[in-house]
Short mmCIF file of C-alpha atoms in Angstrom, two decimals:
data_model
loop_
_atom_site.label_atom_id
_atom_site.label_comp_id
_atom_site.label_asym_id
_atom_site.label_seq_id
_atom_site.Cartn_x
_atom_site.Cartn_y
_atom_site.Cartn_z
CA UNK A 1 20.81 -15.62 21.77
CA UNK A 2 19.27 -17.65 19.48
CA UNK A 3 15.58 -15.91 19.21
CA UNK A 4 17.58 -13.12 17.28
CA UNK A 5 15.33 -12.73 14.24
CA UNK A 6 17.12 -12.94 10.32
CA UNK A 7 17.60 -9.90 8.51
CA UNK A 8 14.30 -10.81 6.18
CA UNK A 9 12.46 -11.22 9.57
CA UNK A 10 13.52 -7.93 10.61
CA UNK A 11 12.89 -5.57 7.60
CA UNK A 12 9.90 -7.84 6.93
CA UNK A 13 8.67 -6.70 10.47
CA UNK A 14 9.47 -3.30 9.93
CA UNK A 15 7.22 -3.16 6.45
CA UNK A 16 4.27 -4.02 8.94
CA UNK A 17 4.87 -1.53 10.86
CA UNK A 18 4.66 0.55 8.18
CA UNK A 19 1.56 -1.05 7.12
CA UNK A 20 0.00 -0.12 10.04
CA UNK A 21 0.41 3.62 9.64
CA UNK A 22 -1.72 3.34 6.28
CA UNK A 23 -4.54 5.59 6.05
CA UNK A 24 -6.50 3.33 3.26
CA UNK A 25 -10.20 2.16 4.02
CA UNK A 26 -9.21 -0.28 2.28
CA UNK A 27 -6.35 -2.08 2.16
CA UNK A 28 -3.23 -1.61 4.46
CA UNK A 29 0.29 -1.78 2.89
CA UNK A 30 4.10 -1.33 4.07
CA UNK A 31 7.40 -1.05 2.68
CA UNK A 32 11.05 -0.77 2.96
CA UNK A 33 13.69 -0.43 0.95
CA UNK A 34 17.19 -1.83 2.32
CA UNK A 35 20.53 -1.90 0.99
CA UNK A 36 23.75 -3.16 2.34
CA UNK A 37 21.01 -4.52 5.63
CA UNK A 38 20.20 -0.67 6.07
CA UNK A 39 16.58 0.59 5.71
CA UNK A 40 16.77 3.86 3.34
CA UNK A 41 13.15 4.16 2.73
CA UNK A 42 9.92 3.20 4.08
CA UNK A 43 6.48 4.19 3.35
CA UNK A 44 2.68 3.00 3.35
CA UNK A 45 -0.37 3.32 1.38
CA UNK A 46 -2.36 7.07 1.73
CA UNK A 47 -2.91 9.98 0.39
CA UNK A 48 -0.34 13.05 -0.48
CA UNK A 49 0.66 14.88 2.87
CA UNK A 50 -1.68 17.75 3.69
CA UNK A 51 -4.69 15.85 1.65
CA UNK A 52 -7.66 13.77 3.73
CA UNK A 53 -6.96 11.23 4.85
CA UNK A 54 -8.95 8.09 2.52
CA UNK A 55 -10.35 6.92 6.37
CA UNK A 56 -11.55 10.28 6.95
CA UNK A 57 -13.62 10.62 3.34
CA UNK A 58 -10.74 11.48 1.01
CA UNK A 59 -10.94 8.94 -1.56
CA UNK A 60 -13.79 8.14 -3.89
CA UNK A 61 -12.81 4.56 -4.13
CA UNK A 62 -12.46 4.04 -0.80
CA UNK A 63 -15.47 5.15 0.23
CA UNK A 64 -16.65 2.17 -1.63
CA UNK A 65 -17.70 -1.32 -0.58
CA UNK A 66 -15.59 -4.23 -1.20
CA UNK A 67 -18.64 -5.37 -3.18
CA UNK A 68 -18.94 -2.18 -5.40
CA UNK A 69 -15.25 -2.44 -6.24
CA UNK A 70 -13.96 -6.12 -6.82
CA UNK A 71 -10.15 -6.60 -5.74
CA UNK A 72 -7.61 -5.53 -8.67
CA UNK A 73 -10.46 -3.43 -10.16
CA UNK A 74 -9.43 -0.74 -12.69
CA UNK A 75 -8.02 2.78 -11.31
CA UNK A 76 -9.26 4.68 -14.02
CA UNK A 77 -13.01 3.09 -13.70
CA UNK A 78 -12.87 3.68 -9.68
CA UNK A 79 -10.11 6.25 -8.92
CA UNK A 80 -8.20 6.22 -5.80
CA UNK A 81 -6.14 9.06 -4.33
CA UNK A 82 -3.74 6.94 -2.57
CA UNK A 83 0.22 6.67 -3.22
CA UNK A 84 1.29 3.06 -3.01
CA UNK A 85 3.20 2.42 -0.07
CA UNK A 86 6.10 1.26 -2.35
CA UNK A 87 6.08 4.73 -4.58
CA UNK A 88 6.63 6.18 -0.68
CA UNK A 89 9.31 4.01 -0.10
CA UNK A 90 11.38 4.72 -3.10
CA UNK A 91 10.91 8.45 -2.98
CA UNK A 92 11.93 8.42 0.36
CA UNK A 93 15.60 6.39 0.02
CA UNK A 94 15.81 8.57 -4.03
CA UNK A 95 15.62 6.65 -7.03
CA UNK A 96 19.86 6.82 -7.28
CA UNK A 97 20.16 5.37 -3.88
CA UNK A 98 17.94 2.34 -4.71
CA UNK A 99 19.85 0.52 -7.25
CA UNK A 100 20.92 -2.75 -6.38
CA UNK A 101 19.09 -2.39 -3.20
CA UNK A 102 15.77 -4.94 -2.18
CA UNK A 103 12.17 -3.68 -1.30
CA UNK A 104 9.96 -5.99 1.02
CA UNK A 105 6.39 -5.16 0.74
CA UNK A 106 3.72 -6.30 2.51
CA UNK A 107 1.18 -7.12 -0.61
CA UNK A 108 2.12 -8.16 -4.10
CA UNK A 109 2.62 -4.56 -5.89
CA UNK A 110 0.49 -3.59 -8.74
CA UNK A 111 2.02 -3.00 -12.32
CA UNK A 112 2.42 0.79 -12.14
CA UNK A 113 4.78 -0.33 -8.73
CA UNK A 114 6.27 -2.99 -10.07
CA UNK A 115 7.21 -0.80 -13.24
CA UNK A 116 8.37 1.85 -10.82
CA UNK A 117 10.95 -1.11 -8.92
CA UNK A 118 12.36 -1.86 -12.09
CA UNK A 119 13.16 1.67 -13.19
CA UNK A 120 14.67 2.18 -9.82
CA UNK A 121 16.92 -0.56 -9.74
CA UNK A 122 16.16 -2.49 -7.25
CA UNK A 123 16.93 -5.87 -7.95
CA UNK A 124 15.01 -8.18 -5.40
CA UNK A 125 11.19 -7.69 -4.13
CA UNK A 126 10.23 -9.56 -1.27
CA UNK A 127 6.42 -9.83 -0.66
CA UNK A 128 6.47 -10.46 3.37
CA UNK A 129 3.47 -12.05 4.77
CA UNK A 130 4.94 -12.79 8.50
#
């Protein structure tokens, strides 16, 4: 069998599946947390459970142009109501669980996500872009 896919190839798959499921106008992000080659959290880019979804209206920001808000702009100038898809992720698996453990993500995570991987632990982030 020698089409088997790696392990990266695998959980980076899976964090696109994830992205998929995003709710963002946009931008769509996945990711997974693994540990030991076992995913124990996953998560994309949307809004709190129970809240409207940003493609149906529920986000200011996204209701936006690309041209109204440049890429990177501030959150506090053009507020979004999203949680990052890597904030789901390590919620999901519990902070405890994720130390030592890797995160692949399917877009380079901002500063407040990267903060949030370090203080979790995890000790390898892997941005997969297939």
């Amino acid at each position: 069998m020698t089409d088997r896919p790696s392990w990266a190839q695998t959980f980076g798959s899976i964090a696109e599946v994830w992205a998929q499921r995003s709710t963002c106008s946009r931008r769509q992000v996945g990711a997974v947390v693994v540990k030991n080659n076992k995913v124990i959290g996953q998560g994309y880019n949307g809004v709190a459970s129970g809240k409207k979804h940003c493609i149906d209206g529920g986000c200011p920001r996204g209701l936006l142009s690309h041209d109204q808000v440049p890429k990177d702009a501030d959150y506090n100038l053009y507020p979004c109501k999203a949680l990052h898809a890597e904030y789901q992720a390590i919620t999901d698996a519990g902070k405890a669980q994720c130390k030592g453990a890797t995160i692949y993500v399917t877009d380079n995570p901002c500063q407040q996500c990267t903060n949030m991987i370090e203080d979790a632990g995890i000790k390898e982030v892997i941005v997969w872009q297939g």
